C-alpha angles and dihedrals in degrees: 000000000000091000091053091046095050091047096050089044091048092232122148112265117234123241091245096063126108119272135204127222087271092056093042089052090048092051091047088051092052091046092057094046098051114129126195149101116315096008112121137166094274091053091053092049091051089050093053092046088051089052091047093049093047088050092051093047093047093050089045091055094042092051091056092062105118095242117129101246091048128073091250089062090055093049090047090054089049094049090047090054090046090052091050093053096043088051090051091049091051090052090055098258131126108261094209090053093079130080113254117251110263109237092181086083088072094062093099091056088048091055091048092050090045091053091046089052091049093052092045091051091048090050092049093045094050088044090054090047100045101030109016122190116261114222099177 
């Protein structure tokens, strides 16, 4: 919300705001074109590798959020099914005798999250094109 607000108001975005792929590419480009004393090619390569590592870790952690279209949502459904089976076993019943939880009932939630992520991505891309983050 803060990114959209600063973009609409025309204020400068802080360096701690969220970026889209466009903003990340812009920062990677600025990183490779930095000129100055003591910055050689190996320093630029390490900076780019750090950016790439941070992106991969961020995507990994984001994908674990327990929402249906993400992997965390699939894991949450599997954990729920395991808890149900364990509870049935502890009560003395046959865990395989129950009908499995229907994770297809979460499809509307998955669609809503997918649309929300799409809108968020579009807002961030527009913000990075209209009001980019200045790292200098």
